[in-house]
Short mmCIF file of C-alpha atoms in Angstrom, two decimals:
data_model
loop_
_atom_site.label_atom_id
_atom_site.label_comp_id
_atom_site.label_asym_id
_atom_site.label_seq_id
_atom_site.Cartn_x
_atom_site.Cartn_y
_atom_site.Cartn_z
CA MET A 9 19.07 -29.70 -1.22
CA TYR A 10 20.46 -28.54 2.22
CA LYS A 11 23.31 -30.70 3.62
CA THR A 12 23.16 -30.86 7.50
CA VAL A 13 26.50 -29.96 8.97
CA SER A 14 25.79 -30.34 12.78
CA LYS A 15 22.71 -30.45 15.16
CA ILE A 16 22.96 -29.62 18.86
CA SER A 17 20.41 -29.62 21.84
CA ILE A 18 20.57 -27.09 24.65
CA SER A 19 18.84 -26.27 27.67
CA SER A 20 16.66 -23.14 27.69
CA GLU A 21 19.24 -21.39 29.95
CA LEU A 22 20.68 -17.86 29.06
CA PHE A 23 24.38 -19.00 29.79
CA GLN A 24 24.12 -21.20 26.51
CA VAL A 25 23.95 -18.06 24.42
CA GLU A 26 27.95 -17.24 24.49
CA PRO A 27 29.18 -21.00 23.82
CA LEU A 28 26.39 -21.30 21.11
CA GLN A 29 27.62 -18.37 19.33
CA TYR A 30 31.09 -19.65 19.41
CA TYR A 31 29.84 -22.83 18.01
CA VAL A 32 27.95 -21.40 15.12
CA CYS A 33 30.80 -19.35 14.07
CA ARG A 34 33.15 -22.16 13.95
CA LEU A 35 30.63 -24.22 11.79
CA ALA A 36 30.12 -21.02 9.67
CA GLU A 37 34.02 -20.98 9.20
CA TYR A 38 33.87 -24.69 8.03
CA CYS A 39 31.27 -23.86 5.49
CA LYS A 40 33.41 -20.86 4.19
CA VAL A 41 31.02 -18.04 5.48
CA PRO A 42 33.06 -14.68 5.00
CA ASP A 43 34.36 -12.99 8.11
CA ASN A 44 32.15 -9.83 7.64
CA LYS A 45 29.22 -12.12 8.18
CA MET A 46 30.35 -13.54 11.72
CA LEU A 47 29.14 -10.62 13.77
CA SER A 48 25.68 -10.91 12.19
CA LEU A 49 25.53 -14.54 13.05
CA GLN A 50 26.45 -13.88 16.57
CA ILE A 51 23.80 -11.32 16.84
CA LEU A 52 21.25 -13.58 15.41
CA VAL A 53 21.86 -16.52 17.65
CA GLU A 54 21.60 -14.23 20.73
CA GLU A 55 18.40 -12.57 19.69
CA VAL A 56 16.52 -15.75 18.70
CA ILE A 57 17.85 -17.82 21.76
CA THR A 58 17.13 -15.13 24.19
CA HIS A 59 13.70 -14.43 22.83
CA ILE A 60 12.70 -18.32 22.63
CA ILE A 61 13.76 -18.56 26.49
CA LYS A 62 12.13 -15.47 27.52
CA LYS A 63 8.84 -15.50 25.51
CA ALA A 64 8.32 -19.18 24.63
CA CYS A 65 9.71 -21.03 27.43
CA ASN A 66 8.76 -18.37 29.97
CA GLY A 67 12.14 -18.53 31.48
CA LYS A 68 12.03 -22.04 32.42
CA SER A 69 15.35 -23.82 32.22
CA ASP A 70 14.11 -27.34 31.77
CA GLU A 71 13.06 -26.88 28.26
CA THR A 72 14.99 -28.12 25.23
CA ILE A 73 16.20 -26.23 22.11
CA GLU A 74 17.52 -27.85 19.29
CA LEU A 75 19.80 -25.94 16.66
CA THR A 76 20.37 -27.58 13.29
CA VAL A 77 23.01 -25.88 11.10
CA SER A 78 22.64 -26.70 7.34
CA TYR A 79 24.61 -25.40 4.13
CA MET A 80 24.18 -25.54 0.36
CA PRO A 81 26.08 -23.37 -2.20
CA GLY A 82 25.08 -19.68 -1.56
CA VAL A 83 22.99 -20.28 1.65
CA PHE A 84 23.80 -20.83 5.33
CA VAL A 85 20.90 -22.05 7.43
CA LEU A 86 20.23 -21.69 11.15
CA SER A 87 17.00 -23.89 12.20
CA PHE A 88 15.94 -23.49 15.89
CA HIS A 89 13.41 -26.13 17.09
CA TYR A 90 11.85 -25.87 20.57
CA TRP A 91 8.93 -26.66 22.59
CA GLY A 92 7.16 -24.05 24.66
CA LEU A 93 4.20 -21.76 24.67
CA PRO A 94 2.52 -21.91 21.30
CA PHE A 95 2.93 -18.46 19.48
CA GLY A 96 4.64 -17.25 22.38
CA TYR A 97 7.58 -15.91 20.37
CA ASP A 98 6.49 -14.47 17.05
CA ILE A 99 9.31 -12.29 15.19
CA ASP A 100 6.72 -10.30 13.21
CA LYS A 101 4.49 -9.56 16.00
CA PRO A 102 6.51 -7.69 18.62
CA GLN A 103 5.03 -7.13 21.86
CA ASP A 104 7.40 -4.64 23.38
CA GLU A 105 10.29 -2.28 22.43
CA GLY A 106 12.63 -5.20 22.77
CA ASP A 107 10.74 -7.43 20.60
CA PHE A 108 10.62 -4.68 18.02
CA ILE A 109 14.46 -4.18 18.00
CA SER A 110 14.83 -7.83 17.76
CA MET A 111 12.74 -7.98 14.75
CA GLN A 112 14.73 -5.33 12.97
CA LEU A 113 17.89 -6.78 13.72
CA ILE A 114 16.86 -10.38 12.62
CA ARG A 115 15.33 -8.83 9.26
CA LYS A 116 18.58 -7.05 8.70
CA MET A 117 20.92 -9.64 9.51
CA GLY A 118 19.20 -12.66 7.81
CA SER A 119 18.33 -12.91 4.11
CA SER A 120 15.11 -14.65 4.89
CA TYR A 121 13.27 -16.49 7.66
CA LYS A 122 10.24 -18.35 8.45
CA MET A 123 8.39 -19.66 11.59
CA LYS A 124 6.45 -22.72 11.64
CA GLN A 125 3.96 -24.15 14.42
CA ASP A 126 4.14 -27.97 14.45
CA GLY A 127 1.35 -28.46 17.25
CA LYS A 128 2.74 -31.17 19.65
CA ALA A 129 5.93 -31.45 17.59
CA GLY A 130 6.97 -27.94 18.66
CA GLN A 131 7.87 -24.78 16.89
CA THR A 132 10.52 -23.91 14.41
CA ILE A 133 12.36 -20.88 13.32
CA GLU A 134 14.43 -21.25 10.24
CA ILE A 135 16.64 -18.15 9.32
CA GLN A 136 18.60 -18.39 5.87
CA ILE A 137 21.76 -16.22 5.27
CA ALA A 138 22.68 -15.66 1.65
CA LEU A 139 26.37 -15.79 0.76
CA ASN A 140 28.34 -14.73 -2.26
CA LEU A 141 29.69 -17.45 -4.20
CA SER A 142 33.14 -17.73 -5.69
CA VAL A 143 33.41 -17.79 -9.33
CA GLU A 144 34.10 -21.51 -9.18
CA GLU A 145 30.97 -22.14 -7.53
CA ARG A 146 28.74 -20.09 -9.77
CA LYS A 147 26.81 -21.82 -12.58
CA PRO A 148 28.07 -20.28 -15.81
CA LEU A 149 25.87 -18.96 -18.26
CA ALA A 150 25.49 -21.03 -21.49
CA GLU A 151 25.25 -19.89 -25.00
CA VAL A 152 22.01 -21.23 -26.71
CA SER A 153 22.15 -22.15 -30.42
CA ASP A 154 19.24 -21.45 -32.84
CA LYS A 155 18.46 -25.19 -32.92
CA ALA A 156 17.94 -25.32 -29.16
CA LEU A 157 15.53 -22.53 -28.92
CA ALA A 158 12.00 -23.55 -27.67
CA THR A 159 9.32 -23.45 -30.18
CA ASP A 160 6.24 -23.78 -27.88
CA GLU A 161 3.85 -20.70 -27.12
CA VAL A 162 3.91 -18.94 -23.93
CA SER A 163 1.23 -17.03 -21.91
CA ILE A 164 1.83 -13.90 -20.01
CA ARG A 165 0.07 -13.12 -16.77
CA LYS A 166 0.72 -12.00 -13.19
CA ILE A 167 2.37 -14.16 -10.83
CA GLU A 168 0.58 -16.30 -8.26
CA PRO A 169 1.55 -17.44 -4.74
CA ASP A 170 1.94 -21.06 -6.06
CA ASP A 171 4.57 -20.06 -8.85
CA MET A 172 7.57 -19.12 -6.63
CA GLU A 173 9.26 -22.30 -6.73
CA SER A 174 8.97 -22.27 -10.56
CA LEU A 175 10.22 -18.88 -10.45
CA VAL A 176 13.32 -19.65 -8.49
CA GLN A 177 14.23 -22.73 -10.91
CA CYS A 178 13.77 -20.22 -13.75
CA LEU A 179 16.20 -17.70 -12.00
CA TYR A 180 18.72 -20.50 -11.45
CA SER A 181 18.53 -21.81 -14.96
CA VAL A 182 19.81 -18.09 -16.09
CA PHE A 183 22.10 -17.19 -13.25
CA GLY A 184 22.82 -19.97 -11.10
CA TYR A 185 23.57 -18.69 -7.63
CA SER A 186 25.32 -15.35 -9.00
CA TYR A 187 22.20 -13.21 -9.10
CA SER A 188 22.51 -9.95 -6.78
CA ALA A 189 19.21 -10.01 -5.29
CA ASP A 190 19.65 -12.71 -2.56
CA ASP A 191 15.84 -12.93 -1.40
CA VAL A 192 14.69 -14.01 -5.10
CA TYR A 193 16.06 -17.60 -4.15
CA PHE A 194 13.80 -17.96 -1.20
CA PRO A 195 10.09 -18.85 -2.33
CA ASP A 196 8.82 -18.01 1.07
CA ALA A 197 10.38 -14.75 1.09
CA ILE A 198 8.84 -13.85 -2.29
CA ARG A 199 5.51 -15.01 -1.33
CA LYS A 200 5.54 -13.00 1.80
CA LYS A 201 6.46 -9.81 -0.09
CA LEU A 202 3.56 -10.50 -2.66
CA VAL A 203 1.07 -10.81 0.34
CA GLU A 204 2.38 -7.75 1.86
CA GLY A 205 2.17 -5.66 -1.33
CA SER A 206 5.84 -4.82 -1.73
CA TYR A 207 6.22 -7.07 -4.74
CA ASP A 208 4.27 -8.23 -7.66
CA GLY A 209 5.50 -10.06 -10.79
CA ILE A 210 4.48 -10.58 -14.49
CA VAL A 211 5.69 -13.93 -15.83
CA ALA A 212 5.70 -15.79 -19.26
CA VAL A 213 4.53 -19.36 -18.76
CA ASN A 214 5.18 -22.19 -21.29
CA THR A 215 2.77 -24.90 -22.28
CA SER A 216 4.24 -27.06 -19.44
CA GLY A 217 3.33 -24.39 -16.86
CA ALA A 218 6.88 -23.45 -15.94
CA ILE A 219 7.87 -19.99 -15.60
CA VAL A 220 10.45 -19.06 -18.46
CA ALA A 221 10.60 -15.19 -18.09
CA HIS A 222 9.89 -12.78 -15.22
CA VAL A 223 9.77 -9.08 -14.49
CA ALA A 224 9.14 -7.79 -11.02
CA MET A 225 7.17 -4.78 -9.81
CA LEU A 226 9.11 -3.76 -6.39
CA LYS A 227 8.24 -1.21 -3.61
CA ASP A 228 10.10 -0.17 -0.60
CA SER A 229 6.77 0.01 1.12
CA PRO A 230 3.58 -1.28 -0.07
CA SER A 231 2.05 2.32 0.27
CA ASP A 232 4.63 3.71 -2.26
CA MET A 233 2.97 5.54 -5.33
CA VAL A 234 5.92 4.58 -7.65
CA CYS A 235 7.41 1.14 -8.05
CA GLU A 236 10.78 -0.30 -9.67
CA CYS A 237 10.81 -2.56 -12.58
CA GLY A 238 13.53 -5.04 -11.86
CA GLN A 239 14.65 -8.64 -11.44
CA ALA A 240 14.00 -9.27 -15.25
CA PHE A 241 15.34 -12.40 -16.71
CA VAL A 242 14.48 -14.70 -19.63
CA LEU A 243 15.20 -18.31 -19.95
CA PRO A 244 17.89 -18.59 -22.67
CA THR A 245 15.91 -21.07 -24.47
CA TYR A 246 13.18 -18.80 -24.77
CA GLY A 247 15.42 -15.75 -25.80
CA ARG A 248 15.18 -13.87 -29.20
CA ARG A 249 11.44 -13.49 -29.04
CA GLY A 250 11.28 -10.00 -27.28
CA LEU A 251 9.73 -11.44 -23.91
CA PHE A 252 11.44 -8.62 -21.74
CA ALA A 253 9.65 -5.68 -23.82
CA THR A 254 6.36 -7.77 -23.67
CA LEU A 255 6.49 -8.38 -19.74
CA LYS A 256 7.46 -4.68 -19.14
CA GLU A 257 4.66 -3.50 -21.25
CA ARG A 258 2.15 -5.44 -19.17
CA LEU A 259 3.70 -4.38 -16.04
CA LEU A 260 3.23 -0.68 -17.06
CA GLU A 261 -0.34 -1.51 -17.82
CA VAL A 262 -0.84 -3.30 -14.24
CA ALA A 263 0.98 -0.31 -12.43
CA ASP A 264 -1.33 2.33 -14.25
CA GLN A 265 -4.39 0.26 -13.18
CA LYS A 266 -3.13 0.50 -9.61
CA ASP A 267 -3.10 4.34 -9.93
CA LEU A 268 0.57 4.59 -9.35
CA TYR A 269 2.60 7.81 -10.45
CA GLY A 270 5.35 5.86 -12.40
CA VAL A 271 7.75 3.19 -12.80
CA TYR A 272 11.62 3.46 -12.59
CA SER A 273 14.12 1.01 -13.79
CA SER A 274 17.62 0.65 -14.53
CA ALA A 275 19.46 -0.62 -17.50
CA ILE A 276 23.23 -1.57 -17.79
CA ALA A 277 25.27 0.91 -19.80
CA SER A 278 27.79 -1.53 -21.22
CA HIS A 279 25.43 -2.30 -24.23
CA PRO A 280 22.47 -0.55 -25.46
CA TYR A 281 19.89 -3.26 -25.94
CA THR A 282 17.88 -3.25 -22.68
CA GLN A 283 17.85 0.79 -22.90
CA LYS A 284 16.34 0.57 -26.33
CA ALA A 285 13.55 -1.68 -25.13
CA ASN A 286 12.96 0.86 -22.46
CA LEU A 287 12.81 3.82 -24.87
CA ALA A 288 10.67 1.72 -27.06
CA LEU A 289 8.11 1.66 -24.17
CA GLY A 290 8.16 5.29 -23.52
CA CYS A 291 10.68 5.40 -20.77
CA VAL A 292 12.83 8.52 -20.33
CA GLU A 293 16.43 8.68 -18.94
CA VAL A 294 16.64 10.47 -15.49
CA GLY A 295 20.08 9.49 -14.37
CA LEU A 296 23.41 7.89 -14.95
CA GLU A 297 24.96 5.93 -11.80
CA LEU A 298 28.73 5.40 -12.62
CA ALA A 299 30.59 2.18 -11.71
CA TYR A 300 27.43 0.71 -10.15
CA ILE A 301 27.91 -3.02 -11.11
CA LEU A 302 30.76 -5.19 -10.48
CA ALA A 303 33.00 -5.80 -13.32
CA ASP A 304 32.67 -9.44 -13.64
CA LEU A 305 28.98 -9.64 -13.30
CA GLN A 306 28.15 -12.40 -15.87
CA SER A 307 26.41 -11.44 -19.20
CA PHE A 308 25.50 -13.05 -22.43
CA ILE A 309 26.63 -9.91 -24.32
CA ASP A 310 30.39 -9.31 -24.77
CA ARG A 311 31.50 -5.87 -24.00
CA ASP A 312 34.66 -3.44 -24.04
CA GLY A 313 36.29 -2.27 -20.91
CA LYS A 314 35.63 -5.69 -19.14
CA GLU A 315 38.17 -4.51 -16.51
CA GLU A 316 36.13 -1.70 -15.31
CA ARG A 317 32.92 -1.60 -13.12
CA GLN A 318 29.68 -1.22 -15.18
CA SER A 319 27.50 1.67 -14.97
CA VAL A 320 23.69 1.82 -15.19
CA VAL A 321 21.35 4.23 -16.64
CA SER A 322 18.16 5.08 -14.75
CA PHE A 323 14.72 5.22 -16.43
CA PHE A 324 11.25 6.56 -15.34
CA HIS A 325 7.82 5.89 -16.99
CA THR A 326 5.15 8.59 -16.35
CA LEU A 327 1.72 7.16 -15.76
CA SER A 328 -1.80 8.51 -15.95
CA ARG A 329 -2.08 9.88 -12.47
CA GLN A 330 0.28 12.54 -11.40
CA ASN A 331 0.95 14.77 -8.29
CA LYS A 332 2.13 18.18 -8.86
CA GLN A 333 5.20 19.42 -6.66
CA LYS A 334 7.31 22.34 -5.75
CA ILE A 335 10.85 21.61 -6.07
CA LEU A 336 14.04 23.55 -4.92
CA VAL A 337 16.84 23.19 -7.66
CA PRO A 338 20.34 24.40 -7.43
CA ALA A 339 20.96 27.04 -10.09
CA GLU A 340 24.06 25.05 -11.45
CA HIS A 341 21.93 22.05 -12.43
CA CYS A 342 18.48 23.84 -13.34
CA ASP A 343 18.71 23.38 -17.14
CA ILE A 344 19.45 19.38 -17.10
CA ILE A 345 16.65 18.93 -14.38
CA ARG A 346 13.99 21.29 -16.21
CA LYS A 347 14.70 19.29 -19.46
CA THR A 348 14.45 15.98 -17.74
CA TYR A 349 10.96 16.91 -16.40
CA GLU A 350 9.89 18.39 -19.70
CA LEU A 351 10.78 14.81 -21.44
CA LEU A 352 8.77 13.06 -18.58
CA ALA A 353 5.79 15.56 -19.18
CA MET A 354 5.65 16.18 -15.57
CA ASP A 355 4.44 19.55 -14.32
CA ARG A 356 6.67 21.04 -11.47
CA ASP A 357 6.94 24.42 -9.68
CA PHE A 358 10.73 25.21 -10.08
CA VAL A 359 12.38 27.33 -7.49
CA THR A 360 15.91 27.99 -8.48
CA VAL A 361 18.56 28.53 -5.71
CA SER A 362 21.96 30.00 -5.79
CA GLU A 363 24.77 28.84 -3.64
CA GLN A 364 24.19 29.53 0.18
CA ALA A 365 25.49 28.62 3.63
CA LEU A 366 23.84 25.35 5.22
CA PRO A 367 21.55 26.18 8.13
CA ASP A 368 23.01 25.98 11.69
CA VAL A 369 21.00 22.85 12.60
CA PRO A 370 21.98 19.17 13.28
CA SER A 371 21.92 16.86 10.34
CA GLU A 372 19.71 13.78 10.05
CA ILE A 373 21.59 11.18 7.85
CA GLU A 374 20.82 7.47 7.10
CA SER A 375 23.52 5.34 5.44
CA SER A 376 23.79 1.61 4.42
CA VAL A 377 26.73 -0.48 2.97
CA LYS A 378 26.06 -3.13 0.13
CA THR A 379 29.28 -5.10 1.20
CA ALA A 380 29.00 -7.45 -1.89
CA TRP A 381 28.75 -4.45 -4.28
CA ASN A 382 31.37 -2.37 -2.66
CA GLN A 383 28.73 0.46 -2.40
CA VAL A 384 27.59 2.97 0.44
CA HIS A 385 24.25 4.50 0.10
CA ILE A 386 23.50 7.66 1.91
CA LYS A 387 20.03 9.17 2.50
CA ILE A 388 20.03 13.04 3.92
CA ASN A 389 16.83 13.71 5.63
CA ASN A 390 18.09 16.99 6.90
CA ALA A 391 21.32 18.99 6.37
CA GLY A 392 22.96 21.42 8.62
CA SER A 393 26.31 22.96 9.30
CA ASP A 394 27.90 19.57 10.49
CA LEU A 395 26.79 17.87 7.33
CA LEU A 396 30.28 17.49 5.70
CA ARG A 397 31.82 16.18 8.77
CA HIS A 398 29.24 13.24 9.20
CA ILE A 399 29.67 12.38 5.51
CA ASP A 400 33.42 12.31 5.60
CA GLY A 401 33.11 9.98 8.66
CA ILE A 402 30.93 7.76 6.78
CA ILE A 403 33.01 7.63 3.73
CA ARG A 404 36.25 6.98 5.73
CA ARG A 405 34.49 4.23 7.44
CA SER A 406 33.00 2.90 4.07
CA MET A 407 36.31 2.82 2.25
CA ALA A 408 38.01 1.11 5.21
CA SER A 409 35.17 -1.85 4.61
CA GLY A 410 36.03 -2.01 0.76
CA CYS A 411 33.50 0.53 -0.73
CA VAL A 412 34.53 2.06 -3.74
CA MET A 413 31.27 3.94 -4.70
CA CYS A 414 28.89 6.21 -2.92
CA TYR A 415 25.49 7.12 -3.94
CA LEU A 416 23.57 9.90 -2.21
CA SER A 417 19.88 10.98 -2.22
CA LEU A 418 18.35 14.39 -1.17
CA PRO A 419 14.68 15.57 -1.05
CA MET A 420 14.12 17.98 -3.70
CA CYS A 421 11.06 19.72 -1.94
CA ARG A 422 13.24 20.62 1.25
CA GLU A 423 14.94 24.01 1.50
CA PHE A 424 18.34 22.78 2.72
CA THR A 425 18.81 20.54 -0.41
CA PRO A 426 20.48 23.14 -2.74
CA ALA A 427 22.80 24.23 -0.06
CA ALA A 428 23.73 20.69 0.59
CA VAL A 429 24.45 20.14 -3.12
CA TYR A 430 26.84 22.88 -3.29
CA ALA A 431 28.57 21.88 -0.19
CA LEU A 432 28.81 18.10 -1.27
CA GLN A 433 30.30 19.12 -4.44
CA LYS A 434 33.24 20.57 -2.81
CA MET A 435 34.04 17.30 -1.22
CA GLY A 436 33.94 15.34 -4.46
CA PHE A 437 30.18 14.58 -4.99
CA PHE A 438 28.65 15.20 -8.52
CA TYR A 439 25.45 15.21 -10.25
CA SER A 440 23.75 11.68 -10.91
CA GLY A 441 20.15 12.41 -11.77
CA ILE A 442 16.51 12.71 -10.40
CA LEU A 443 13.90 10.19 -9.40
CA PRO A 444 10.42 11.43 -9.33
CA TYR A 445 8.55 10.51 -6.19
CA GLY A 446 11.52 8.69 -4.96
CA PHE A 447 12.25 10.33 -1.59
CA ASP A 448 9.37 9.44 0.77
CA GLY A 449 6.77 10.41 -1.91
CA GLY A 450 8.35 13.58 -2.88
CA ASP A 451 11.12 13.95 -5.90
CA MET A 452 14.53 12.76 -5.34
CA LEU A 453 17.91 14.32 -6.46
CA ARG A 454 20.78 11.90 -6.76
CA MET A 455 24.59 12.54 -6.46
CA GLN A 456 27.55 10.34 -6.46
CA CYS A 457 31.25 10.05 -5.66
CA LEU A 458 33.85 7.76 -6.70
CA LEU A 459 35.97 6.28 -4.09
CA GLY A 460 39.20 5.10 -5.80
CA VAL A 461 37.67 3.78 -9.05
CA ASP A 462 37.43 5.52 -12.33
CA VAL A 463 35.08 5.12 -15.33
CA SER A 464 35.95 5.48 -18.72
CA PRO A 465 33.38 7.42 -20.92
CA GLU A 466 33.82 5.41 -23.95
CA TYR A 467 32.75 2.31 -22.08
CA VAL A 468 29.50 3.95 -20.96
CA VAL A 469 26.93 3.28 -23.87
CA THR A 470 23.80 5.14 -24.34
CA ALA A 471 20.86 4.64 -26.81
CA SER A 472 19.30 8.10 -27.51
CA GLU A 473 20.27 11.63 -28.21
CA TRP A 474 19.11 12.66 -24.94
CA GLY A 475 20.85 9.81 -23.03
CA ASN A 476 24.09 11.05 -24.75
CA GLU A 477 23.26 14.54 -23.41
CA LEU A 478 22.93 13.30 -19.93
CA LYS A 479 26.09 11.15 -20.02
CA ASN A 480 28.05 14.03 -21.29
CA TYR A 481 26.59 16.31 -18.41
CA VAL A 482 27.51 13.84 -15.84
CA PHE A 483 31.02 13.13 -16.91
CA MET A 484 31.53 16.92 -17.25
CA GLN A 485 30.33 17.08 -13.37
CA LYS A 486 32.71 14.19 -12.65
CA ASN A 487 35.73 15.85 -14.01
CA LYS A 488 34.93 19.08 -12.37
CA TYR A 489 34.18 17.77 -8.78
CA ASN A 490 35.28 14.41 -8.22
CA ILE A 491 38.45 14.76 -6.15
CA CYS A 492 38.35 11.54 -3.95
#
């Protein structure tokens, strides 16, 4: 349950914004919200209060806005309650450019939000900000003896909107508050994604109707033709009965029924067990991302190299429907890429390109930082002669904020990609793999760069002959190019 930290009422006047920002930040410090969240909190307060005053209160200064600040381990909550024009301010329905920018900011800064119309009682906007827990605050994973294992039957089905609270309880029973995907702790946020079409789930339900295992079908956009199989967890008392493989097999069937092109997923490379389950279902290794996961991420399985960050193997499962594409491949990586597509049984028109100069056009780059995971992710939409200057700036800023890994994606259908690959290798990037349909519907080439950390190949475990070949190629590329 949330603990109310403080509650305050203010008039609907814009001069209230700045002192309210200070007030919220001081309370956030009391609740041990990290410093890197403070700017986000200030922006959230300004955006929400300003739009409530302008849109719901019509600029009137005699309306009242109540702010309640609450907290529980892992979550900091701002609840804005106000009276004014019903439906005058709706975050999800921007009326102009200012509203649209506000919506984007709130979605980016808050982990989850919801709006509630209470009739004569007013209206409420609740924004939840997920926090990283200290090791002491996390619920430790418990070992389960054979005698403690459940013996009742389970049924496998698609998740339903009313299941979300049970899903969160299952997640907590497995990971406490240490799971990496923040929004999975918020039933309303998951329900919203289910309705939008960016999420679907397959669950195992016990005889009491409780969810005991889950795997998600995730999309960046509802219109995407591929999905990620992720957020897989099984209640420890229902372990050792192959539920992960059963759930994923059902997910693949559902994805095929939806006429998707394929399903991608990741498996930790500190042990082979999840990889073996993927291989048994017909998945193929398509990439290896080094040092992706924090070294201290909790796991039931003991591993060597506990002091090092953990790598992940990327998998792809080809479905019935396909879309043939022309791809431009750097000559240096042609053999490994061609073999990957052969194993996937995918038909592609290969154009092999030797090293060449980047065109004299401006680059178009997107970047995002996962602070909790010390990662920076870069997406190159267009590459020109200024590419390396921009990438260097992004890396310097990211390292200053604590990033130790950079992952980069390129579209394999664009002519600039081979030239960009050769240029990026000169500044320390090296091959990571491919992801069919992963770049705005086209195939993606992935690169990576270690920023001050290292990975020992003996601690990266693969589960097949091809997986080992891919691993050897990635480490060969790392030793050849990674100079950061």
